[in-house]
mmCIF file of C-alpha atoms in Angstrom:
data_model
loop_
_atom_site.group_PDB
_atom_site.id
_atom_site.type_symbol
_atom_site.label_atom_id
_atom_site.label_comp_id
_atom_site.label_asym_id
_atom_site.label_seq_id
_atom_site.Cartn_x
_atom_site.Cartn_y
_atom_site.Cartn_z
ATOM 1 C CA MET A 29 -13.303 -37.217 0.890
ATOM 2 C CA ASP A 30 -11.366 -33.946 0.635
ATOM 3 C CA LEU A 31 -7.671 -34.794 0.711
ATOM 4 C CA ALA A 32 -6.432 -31.206 0.533
ATOM 5 C CA TYR A 33 -7.872 -27.872 1.516
ATOM 6 C CA ILE A 34 -6.965 -24.549 3.133
ATOM 7 C CA PRO A 35 -7.837 -24.611 6.832
ATOM 8 C CA SER A 36 -9.538 -21.697 8.513
ATOM 9 C CA PRO A 37 -8.206 -20.249 11.786
ATOM 10 C CA SER A 38 -9.947 -21.585 14.845
ATOM 11 C CA ARG A 39 -10.371 -18.023 16.079
ATOM 12 C CA GLY A 40 -9.647 -14.503 14.948
ATOM 13 C CA VAL A 41 -9.217 -12.883 18.364
ATOM 14 C CA LEU A 42 -6.380 -13.162 20.860
ATOM 15 C CA ASN A 43 -7.285 -11.855 24.298
ATOM 16 C CA LEU A 44 -4.415 -10.095 26.047
ATOM 17 C CA GLY A 45 -6.011 -9.845 29.448
ATOM 18 C CA PRO A 46 -9.021 -7.538 29.045
ATOM 19 C CA ILE A 47 -7.749 -6.292 25.667
ATOM 20 C CA PRO A 48 -8.914 -8.224 22.579
ATOM 21 C CA LEU A 49 -6.383 -8.292 19.718
ATOM 22 C CA ARG A 50 -8.351 -8.870 16.543
ATOM 23 C CA ALA A 51 -6.691 -10.284 13.446
ATOM 24 C CA TYR A 52 -9.067 -8.363 11.176
ATOM 25 C CA ALA A 53 -7.851 -5.062 12.640
ATOM 26 C CA PHE A 54 -4.218 -6.123 12.347
ATOM 27 C CA CYS A 55 -4.686 -6.936 8.655
ATOM 28 C CA ILE A 56 -6.105 -3.451 8.059
ATOM 29 C CA ILE A 57 -3.267 -1.804 9.999
ATOM 30 C CA ILE A 58 -0.651 -3.754 8.049
ATOM 31 C CA GLY A 59 -2.335 -2.676 4.829
ATOM 32 C CA VAL A 60 -2.232 0.999 5.842
ATOM 33 C CA VAL A 61 1.469 0.743 6.718
ATOM 34 C CA VAL A 62 2.268 -0.886 3.367
ATOM 35 C CA ALA A 63 0.273 1.737 1.470
ATOM 36 C CA VAL A 64 1.982 4.668 3.192
ATOM 37 C CA TRP A 65 5.444 3.116 2.841
ATOM 38 C CA LEU A 66 5.149 2.363 -0.877
ATOM 39 C CA GLY A 67 3.288 5.593 -1.574
ATOM 40 C CA SER A 68 6.026 7.623 0.115
ATOM 41 C CA LYS A 69 8.747 5.948 -1.958
ATOM 42 C CA ARG A 70 6.866 6.651 -5.178
ATOM 43 C CA TRP A 71 6.041 10.221 -4.129
ATOM 44 C CA VAL A 72 9.671 11.040 -3.359
ATOM 45 C CA ALA A 73 10.699 9.534 -6.705
ATOM 46 C CA ARG A 74 8.294 11.958 -8.395
ATOM 47 C CA GLY A 75 9.869 14.943 -6.630
ATOM 48 C CA GLY A 76 7.723 15.186 -3.505
ATOM 49 C CA GLY A 77 8.630 15.361 0.166
ATOM 50 C CA ARG A 78 9.230 12.329 2.360
ATOM 51 C CA HIS A 79 6.434 13.086 4.834
ATOM 52 C CA THR A 80 3.750 14.286 2.433
ATOM 53 C CA VAL A 81 2.045 10.922 1.917
ATOM 54 C CA GLY A 82 1.891 10.270 5.653
ATOM 55 C CA ASP A 83 0.543 13.753 6.373
ATOM 56 C CA ILE A 84 -2.265 13.309 3.856
ATOM 57 C CA ALA A 85 -2.954 9.738 5.011
ATOM 58 C CA VAL A 86 -3.839 11.138 8.433
ATOM 59 C CA TRP A 87 -6.921 12.540 6.705
ATOM 60 C CA ALA A 88 -7.535 9.833 4.101
ATOM 61 C CA VAL A 89 -7.441 6.731 6.342
ATOM 62 C CA PRO A 90 -10.136 7.751 8.880
ATOM 63 C CA PHE A 91 -12.396 8.973 6.094
ATOM 64 C CA GLY A 92 -11.830 5.711 4.242
ATOM 65 C CA LEU A 93 -12.733 3.569 7.254
ATOM 66 C CA VAL A 94 -15.923 5.531 7.868
ATOM 67 C CA GLY A 95 -16.870 5.405 4.195
ATOM 68 C CA GLY A 96 -16.184 1.694 3.921
ATOM 69 C CA ARG A 97 -18.353 0.946 6.925
ATOM 70 C CA LEU A 98 -21.166 3.215 5.758
ATOM 71 C CA TYR A 99 -21.269 1.537 2.351
ATOM 72 C CA HIS A 100 -21.453 -1.899 3.972
ATOM 73 C CA VAL A 101 -24.179 -0.918 6.438
ATOM 74 C CA VAL A 102 -26.285 0.819 3.784
ATOM 75 C CA THR A 103 -26.028 -1.956 1.194
ATOM 76 C CA ASP A 104 -26.440 -4.770 3.764
ATOM 77 C CA ASN A 105 -28.828 -2.991 6.102
ATOM 78 C CA GLN A 106 -30.867 -6.187 6.603
ATOM 79 C CA LEU A 107 -28.026 -7.468 8.793
ATOM 80 C CA TYR A 108 -28.445 -4.664 11.332
ATOM 81 C CA PHE A 109 -31.986 -3.296 11.121
ATOM 82 C CA GLY A 110 -35.353 -4.972 11.350
ATOM 83 C CA GLU A 111 -37.055 -7.473 13.580
ATOM 84 C CA GLY A 112 -34.626 -9.389 15.780
ATOM 85 C CA LYS A 113 -31.622 -7.321 14.709
ATOM 86 C CA HIS A 114 -29.395 -5.099 16.808
ATOM 87 C CA PRO A 115 -28.563 -1.722 15.203
ATOM 88 C CA ILE A 116 -25.627 -1.290 17.589
ATOM 89 C CA ASP A 117 -23.898 -4.095 15.672
ATOM 90 C CA ALA A 118 -23.460 -1.652 12.803
ATOM 91 C CA LEU A 119 -20.671 -0.047 14.834
ATOM 92 C CA LYS A 120 -18.767 -3.306 15.352
ATOM 93 C CA ILE A 121 -16.283 -2.790 12.559
ATOM 94 C CA TRP A 122 -13.947 -5.385 14.054
ATOM 95 C CA GLU A 123 -16.411 -8.130 13.103
ATOM 96 C CA GLY A 124 -15.818 -7.379 9.436
ATOM 97 C CA GLY A 125 -17.757 -5.429 6.878
ATOM 98 C CA LEU A 126 -15.918 -2.728 4.927
ATOM 99 C CA GLY A 127 -17.048 -1.857 1.419
ATOM 100 C CA ILE A 128 -14.089 -0.919 -0.756
ATOM 101 C CA TRP A 129 -16.253 1.354 -2.885
ATOM 102 C CA GLY A 130 -17.196 3.520 0.075
ATOM 103 C CA ALA A 131 -13.645 3.372 1.448
ATOM 104 C CA ILE A 132 -12.139 4.717 -1.778
ATOM 105 C CA ALA A 133 -14.845 7.363 -2.260
ATOM 106 C CA PHE A 134 -14.670 8.748 1.285
ATOM 107 C CA GLY A 135 -10.918 8.215 1.437
ATOM 108 C CA ALA A 136 -10.611 10.409 -1.648
ATOM 109 C CA VAL A 137 -12.503 13.157 0.180
ATOM 110 C CA GLY A 138 -10.098 12.922 3.101
ATOM 111 C CA ALA A 139 -7.118 12.892 0.725
ATOM 112 C CA TRP A 140 -8.494 15.984 -1.027
ATOM 113 C CA ILE A 141 -8.680 17.838 2.290
ATOM 114 C CA GLY A 142 -5.152 16.796 3.222
ATOM 115 C CA ALA A 143 -3.814 17.614 -0.231
ATOM 116 C CA ARG A 144 -5.325 21.097 -0.172
ATOM 117 C CA ARG A 145 -3.780 21.783 3.211
ATOM 118 C CA ARG A 146 -0.417 20.698 1.871
ATOM 119 C CA GLY A 147 -0.809 22.418 -1.513
ATOM 120 C CA VAL A 148 -0.521 19.134 -3.412
ATOM 121 C CA PRO A 149 -2.499 18.246 -6.583
ATOM 122 C CA LEU A 150 -4.759 15.310 -5.778
ATOM 123 C CA PRO A 151 -4.293 13.464 -9.139
ATOM 124 C CA ALA A 152 -0.514 13.336 -8.667
ATOM 125 C CA TYR A 153 -0.938 12.085 -5.106
ATOM 126 C CA ALA A 154 -3.444 9.453 -6.279
ATOM 127 C CA ASP A 155 -0.981 8.172 -8.889
ATOM 128 C CA ALA A 156 1.739 7.755 -6.280
ATOM 129 C CA ILE A 157 -0.457 5.993 -3.738
ATOM 130 C CA ALA A 158 -2.455 3.753 -6.133
ATOM 131 C CA PRO A 159 -0.271 0.604 -5.981
ATOM 132 C CA GLY A 160 -0.088 0.953 -2.211
ATOM 133 C CA ILE A 161 -3.868 1.118 -1.928
ATOM 134 C CA VAL A 162 -4.390 -2.109 -3.843
ATOM 135 C CA LEU A 163 -1.671 -3.849 -1.801
ATOM 136 C CA ALA A 164 -3.490 -2.668 1.324
ATOM 137 C CA GLN A 165 -6.599 -4.358 -0.045
ATOM 138 C CA ALA A 166 -4.579 -7.546 -0.559
ATOM 139 C CA CYS A 167 -3.577 -7.448 3.110
ATOM 140 C CA GLY A 168 -7.061 -6.588 4.308
ATOM 141 C CA ARG A 169 -8.629 -9.589 2.574
ATOM 142 C CA TRP A 170 -6.797 -11.890 4.951
ATOM 143 C CA GLY A 171 -8.973 -10.440 7.697
ATOM 144 C CA ASN A 172 -11.896 -12.210 5.994
ATOM 145 C CA TRP A 173 -9.968 -15.471 6.322
ATOM 146 C CA PHE A 174 -9.618 -15.015 10.075
ATOM 147 C CA ASN A 175 -13.314 -14.172 10.360
ATOM 148 C CA GLN A 176 -14.365 -17.067 8.095
ATOM 149 C CA GLU A 177 -16.490 -14.806 5.937
ATOM 150 C CA LEU A 178 -17.106 -13.873 2.307
ATOM 151 C CA TYR A 179 -16.239 -17.313 0.957
ATOM 152 C CA GLY A 180 -17.510 -18.621 -2.374
ATOM 153 C CA ARG A 181 -19.446 -21.580 -3.643
ATOM 154 C CA PRO A 182 -18.756 -25.160 -2.569
ATOM 155 C CA THR A 183 -15.820 -26.719 -4.414
ATOM 156 C CA THR A 184 -13.802 -29.925 -4.611
ATOM 157 C CA LEU A 185 -10.613 -28.143 -5.681
ATOM 158 C CA PRO A 186 -7.535 -28.924 -3.568
ATOM 159 C CA TRP A 187 -7.211 -25.257 -2.593
ATOM 160 C CA GLY A 188 -10.762 -25.041 -1.308
ATOM 161 C CA LEU A 189 -11.318 -23.271 1.999
ATOM 162 C CA LYS A 190 -12.625 -25.310 4.933
ATOM 163 C CA ILE A 191 -15.340 -23.465 6.840
ATOM 164 C CA ASP A 192 -16.581 -24.596 10.232
ATOM 165 C CA LYS A 193 -18.539 -21.867 12.002
ATOM 166 C CA THR A 194 -21.849 -21.061 13.628
ATOM 167 C CA LEU A 195 -23.802 -18.078 12.316
ATOM 168 C CA PRO A 196 -25.468 -15.591 14.676
ATOM 169 C CA ASP A 197 -28.844 -17.238 14.041
ATOM 170 C CA GLY A 198 -27.479 -20.602 15.177
ATOM 171 C CA THR A 199 -26.951 -22.091 11.721
ATOM 172 C CA VAL A 200 -23.843 -24.288 11.511
ATOM 173 C CA VAL A 201 -21.805 -23.978 8.304
ATOM 174 C CA GLN A 202 -19.372 -26.754 7.464
ATOM 175 C CA GLY A 203 -17.794 -27.593 4.146
ATOM 176 C CA ILE A 204 -15.172 -26.738 1.536
ATOM 177 C CA TYR A 205 -15.726 -23.504 -0.388
ATOM 178 C CA HIS A 206 -13.933 -21.283 -2.911
ATOM 179 C CA PRO A 207 -11.432 -19.064 -1.041
ATOM 180 C CA THR A 208 -12.570 -15.842 -2.633
ATOM 181 C CA PHE A 209 -10.523 -13.874 -0.095
ATOM 182 C CA LEU A 210 -7.387 -15.532 -1.525
ATOM 183 C CA TYR A 211 -8.452 -15.002 -5.145
ATOM 184 C CA GLU A 212 -8.976 -11.313 -4.563
ATOM 185 C CA SER A 213 -5.765 -10.923 -2.542
ATOM 186 C CA ILE A 214 -3.715 -12.466 -5.365
ATOM 187 C CA TRP A 215 -5.532 -10.349 -7.928
ATOM 188 C CA CYS A 216 -4.758 -7.187 -5.953
ATOM 189 C CA VAL A 217 -1.039 -8.024 -5.921
ATOM 190 C CA LEU A 218 -1.128 -8.520 -9.699
ATOM 191 C CA VAL A 219 -2.899 -5.190 -10.145
ATOM 192 C CA ALA A 220 -0.192 -3.452 -8.086
ATOM 193 C CA VAL A 221 2.499 -4.980 -10.312
ATOM 194 C CA LEU A 222 0.578 -3.896 -13.429
ATOM 195 C CA VAL A 223 0.213 -0.301 -12.236
ATOM 196 C CA ILE A 224 3.885 0.008 -11.245
ATOM 197 C CA TRP A 225 5.011 -1.430 -14.589
ATOM 198 C CA ALA A 226 2.634 0.704 -16.682
ATOM 199 C CA ASP A 227 3.537 3.835 -14.731
ATOM 200 C CA LYS A 228 7.232 3.352 -15.533
ATOM 201 C CA ARG A 229 6.683 2.170 -19.097
ATOM 202 C CA PHE A 230 4.231 4.844 -20.210
ATOM 203 C CA ASN A 231 5.082 7.686 -17.828
ATOM 204 C CA LEU A 232 1.531 7.939 -16.485
ATOM 205 C CA GLY A 233 0.453 11.130 -14.795
ATOM 206 C CA HIS A 234 -2.504 13.370 -13.922
ATOM 207 C CA GLY A 235 -4.412 10.522 -12.265
ATOM 208 C CA ARG A 236 -4.007 7.868 -14.957
ATOM 209 C CA ALA A 237 -2.116 5.391 -12.732
ATOM 210 C CA PHE A 238 -4.951 5.638 -10.227
ATOM 211 C CA TRP A 239 -7.648 5.112 -12.852
ATOM 212 C CA LEU A 240 -5.737 2.110 -14.216
ATOM 213 C CA TYR A 241 -5.730 0.597 -10.738
ATOM 214 C CA VAL A 242 -9.468 1.135 -10.334
ATOM 215 C CA ALA A 243 -10.309 -0.351 -13.751
ATOM 216 C CA ALA A 244 -8.073 -3.389 -13.273
ATOM 217 C CA TYR A 245 -9.343 -4.068 -9.764
ATOM 218 C CA THR A 246 -13.003 -4.034 -10.813
ATOM 219 C CA VAL A 247 -12.354 -6.780 -13.387
ATOM 220 C CA GLY A 248 -11.167 -9.186 -10.710
ATOM 221 C CA ARG A 249 -13.769 -8.033 -8.223
ATOM 222 C CA PHE A 250 -16.573 -8.806 -10.690
ATOM 223 C CA TRP A 251 -15.393 -12.409 -10.928
ATOM 224 C CA THR A 252 -14.882 -13.011 -7.199
ATOM 225 C CA GLU A 253 -18.210 -11.348 -6.437
ATOM 226 C CA TRP A 254 -19.879 -13.718 -8.886
ATOM 227 C CA LEU A 255 -18.488 -16.678 -6.891
ATOM 228 C CA ARG A 256 -19.646 -15.489 -3.480
ATOM 229 C CA ILE A 257 -22.737 -16.970 -1.812
ATOM 230 C CA ASP A 258 -23.230 -14.644 1.159
ATOM 231 C CA GLU A 259 -26.508 -12.755 1.330
ATOM 232 C CA ALA A 260 -26.647 -9.730 -0.989
ATOM 233 C CA HIS A 261 -29.134 -7.604 -2.905
ATOM 234 C CA ARG A 262 -29.605 -8.686 -6.516
ATOM 235 C CA PHE A 263 -30.809 -6.788 -9.564
ATOM 236 C CA PHE A 264 -31.464 -8.499 -12.896
ATOM 237 C CA GLY A 265 -29.611 -11.579 -11.725
ATOM 238 C CA LEU A 266 -26.442 -9.825 -10.588
ATOM 239 C CA ARG A 267 -25.309 -8.889 -7.108
ATOM 240 C CA LEU A 268 -25.236 -5.200 -6.214
ATOM 241 C CA ASN A 269 -21.439 -5.181 -6.059
ATOM 242 C CA ASP A 270 -21.278 -6.645 -9.566
ATOM 243 C CA TRP A 271 -23.283 -3.721 -10.901
ATOM 244 C CA THR A 272 -21.100 -1.347 -8.915
ATOM 245 C CA ALA A 273 -17.980 -2.936 -10.421
ATOM 246 C CA ILE A 274 -19.366 -2.510 -13.934
ATOM 247 C CA LEU A 275 -20.234 1.153 -13.432
ATOM 248 C CA VAL A 276 -16.921 1.950 -11.721
ATOM 249 C CA PHE A 277 -15.014 0.165 -14.493
ATOM 250 C CA LEU A 278 -16.718 2.227 -17.207
ATOM 251 C CA GLY A 279 -16.180 5.449 -15.273
ATOM 252 C CA SER A 280 -12.490 4.771 -14.614
ATOM 253 C CA VAL A 281 -11.792 3.879 -18.244
ATOM 254 C CA ALA A 282 -13.510 7.075 -19.379
ATOM 255 C CA ALA A 283 -11.495 9.122 -16.874
ATOM 256 C CA PHE A 284 -8.245 7.469 -18.026
ATOM 257 C CA VAL A 285 -8.914 8.220 -21.698
ATOM 258 C CA LEU A 286 -10.065 11.779 -21.011
ATOM 259 C CA SER A 287 -7.001 12.510 -18.903
ATOM 260 C CA ALA A 288 -4.684 11.130 -21.594
ATOM 261 C CA LYS A 289 -6.238 13.456 -24.194
ATOM 262 C CA LEU A 290 -6.399 16.596 -22.097
ATOM 263 C CA ARG A 291 -3.161 16.333 -20.103
ATOM 264 C CA PRO A 292 -0.658 13.879 -21.606
ATOM 265 C CA GLY A 293 2.627 13.135 -19.892
ATOM 266 C CA ARG A 294 3.438 13.533 -16.221
ATOM 267 C CA GLU A 295 3.421 16.518 -13.899
ATOM 268 C CA ASP A 296 6.509 18.706 -13.526
ATOM 269 C CA PRO A 297 8.342 17.438 -10.406
ATOM 270 C CA ASP A 298 8.640 21.028 -9.131
ATOM 271 C CA SER A 299 4.876 21.522 -9.267
ATOM 272 C CA ILE A 300 3.553 18.564 -7.279
ATOM 273 C CA ASP A 301 4.827 19.458 -3.801
ATOM 274 C CA PRO A 302 5.491 23.180 -3.207
ATOM 275 C CA GLN A 303 6.898 22.621 0.257
ATOM 276 C CA ALA A 304 9.423 20.046 -0.956
ATOM 277 C CA THR A 305 10.353 22.270 -3.903
ATOM 278 C CA ALA A 306 10.957 25.216 -1.573
ATOM 279 C CA GLU A 307 13.110 23.075 0.705
ATOM 280 C CA ARG A 308 15.223 21.952 -2.251
ATOM 281 C CA ALA A 309 15.617 25.547 -3.434
ATOM 282 C CA GLU A 310 16.691 26.693 0.030
ATOM 283 C CA ALA A 311 19.229 23.872 0.266
ATOM 284 C CA ALA A 312 20.653 24.725 -3.168
ATOM 285 C CA ALA A 313 20.887 28.441 -2.307
ATOM 286 C CA ALA A 314 22.625 27.655 0.961
ATOM 287 C CA ALA A 315 25.138 25.460 -0.829
ATOM 288 C CA GLU A 316 25.913 28.175 -3.381
ATOM 289 C CA SER A 317 26.322 30.934 -0.777
ATOM 290 C CA ALA A 318 28.589 28.898 1.495
ATOM 291 C CA PRO A 319 32.215 30.314 1.391
ATOM 292 C CA ALA A 320 34.638 28.078 -0.388
ATOM 293 C CA GLY A 321 37.341 26.958 2.033
ATOM 294 C CA ASP A 322 41.054 26.793 1.242
ATOM 295 C CA ALA A 323 42.104 23.662 -0.502
ATOM 296 C CA PRO A 324 43.404 21.228 2.046
ATOM 297 C CA VAL A 325 47.187 20.891 2.054
ATOM 298 C CA LYS A 326 48.387 17.365 2.054
ATOM 299 C CA ASP A 327 51.058 16.873 4.673
ATOM 300 C CA ALA A 328 53.947 14.584 4.030
ATOM 301 C CA PRO A 329 53.432 11.252 5.647
ATOM 302 C CA VAL A 330 54.907 11.111 9.110
ATOM 303 C CA GLU A 331 56.003 7.792 10.455
ATOM 304 C CA SER A 332 55.540 7.306 14.140
ATOM 305 C CA ALA A 333 58.536 6.078 16.119
ATOM 306 C CA SER A 334 59.270 5.332 19.713
ATOM 307 C CA GLY A 335 61.856 7.224 21.756
ATOM 308 C CA GLU A 336 64.346 4.388 21.496
ATOM 309 C CA ASP A 337 64.031 4.266 17.717
ATOM 310 C CA ARG A 338 64.669 8.019 17.469
ATOM 311 C CA ALA A 339 67.749 7.736 19.703
ATOM 312 C CA ASP A 340 69.163 4.880 17.646
ATOM 313 C CA ALA A 341 68.619 6.843 14.481
ATOM 314 C CA ALA A 342 70.538 9.847 15.887
ATOM 315 C CA ALA A 343 73.475 7.630 16.919
ATOM 316 C CA GLU A 344 73.957 6.118 13.507
ATOM 317 C CA PRO A 345 76.601 7.811 11.280
ATOM 318 C CA VAL A 346 75.193 9.867 8.476
ATOM 319 C CA PRO A 347 76.466 8.655 5.108
ATOM 320 C CA ASP A 348 78.405 11.147 3.037
ATOM 321 C CA THR A 349 76.352 12.984 0.539
ATOM 322 C CA PRO A 350 77.456 13.351 -3.088
ATOM 323 C CA ALA A 351 78.252 17.070 -2.503
ATOM 324 C CA LYS A 352 80.602 16.277 0.394
ATOM 325 C CA LEU A 353 82.391 13.586 -1.557
ATOM 326 C CA SER A 354 82.941 15.970 -4.434
ATOM 327 C CA LYS A 355 84.416 18.627 -2.133
ATOM 328 C CA ASP A 356 86.797 16.071 -0.499
ATOM 329 C CA SER A 357 88.045 14.948 -3.904
ATOM 330 C CA GLU A 358 89.207 18.514 -4.720
ATOM 331 C CA LYS A 359 91.618 18.585 -1.727
ATOM 332 C CA PRO A 360 95.286 17.954 -2.626
ATOM 333 C CA SER A 361 96.529 14.601 -1.628
#
């Protein structure tokens, strides 16, 4: 008997009349908002403009969604093509199925386009947005929880995930499994903390914060992928995504080391966002050219009084001043 477990949602869609509100989509949207918010704060701290990250995200996010879906469909094509399958299902992104590898690769292409239009160096932008990206992944993984998908092997651990669903082929799945969505979500939060700490501690620049994020993420992804039991292509005993994690890890470590040797330190704040730099220069020039006003003269404090108070004050005898007393004393008695 399982005395403790994590329950799965009974459904992942809330129908608002004819409009379906899907939890998976909401998790992705929340992730995008978090990424842009944190990325903007980090970009401004590096000397960039407040709206730069959002402007570039307009390009990066759509490219990332398309790339993530393409990677999933290509690597799991047996789910959509072949006898008894429906290729149109490949377009149903709301049912789950986004490959992070394709999302990052295509998202980088979109970010490159946006960065070129803005005149921003892509490595500096990638460093600023890296912790936000991995936090977006942490949010997105909860979409798998709502869809009851991508769980791991059966387990008797008290934090096991209860699955009770019917697959498209009619197979009923019931049991307690490893909540790999939760493992990866927690790991992504830890990676974000690591990148933020390392960036401040070692003054990372020229793409190194981004490569640190990629390398750290692949370590956790290798482990969670090893636990998963959903259908996947295997080569030499390992799932395809495990091999992808290994290759991406080696590539990101090599890029980190190469960047540290060729371009140590961090970018000059005035070089990462020309538009923001120009705006700061214009503001400084305007402040210097503004005419200096006369120094404000402090008026003596004036006490307010009513008409009756002023009349009473006028009626009271004025005490003799020292000068008057002195003059009276000189008069002969």
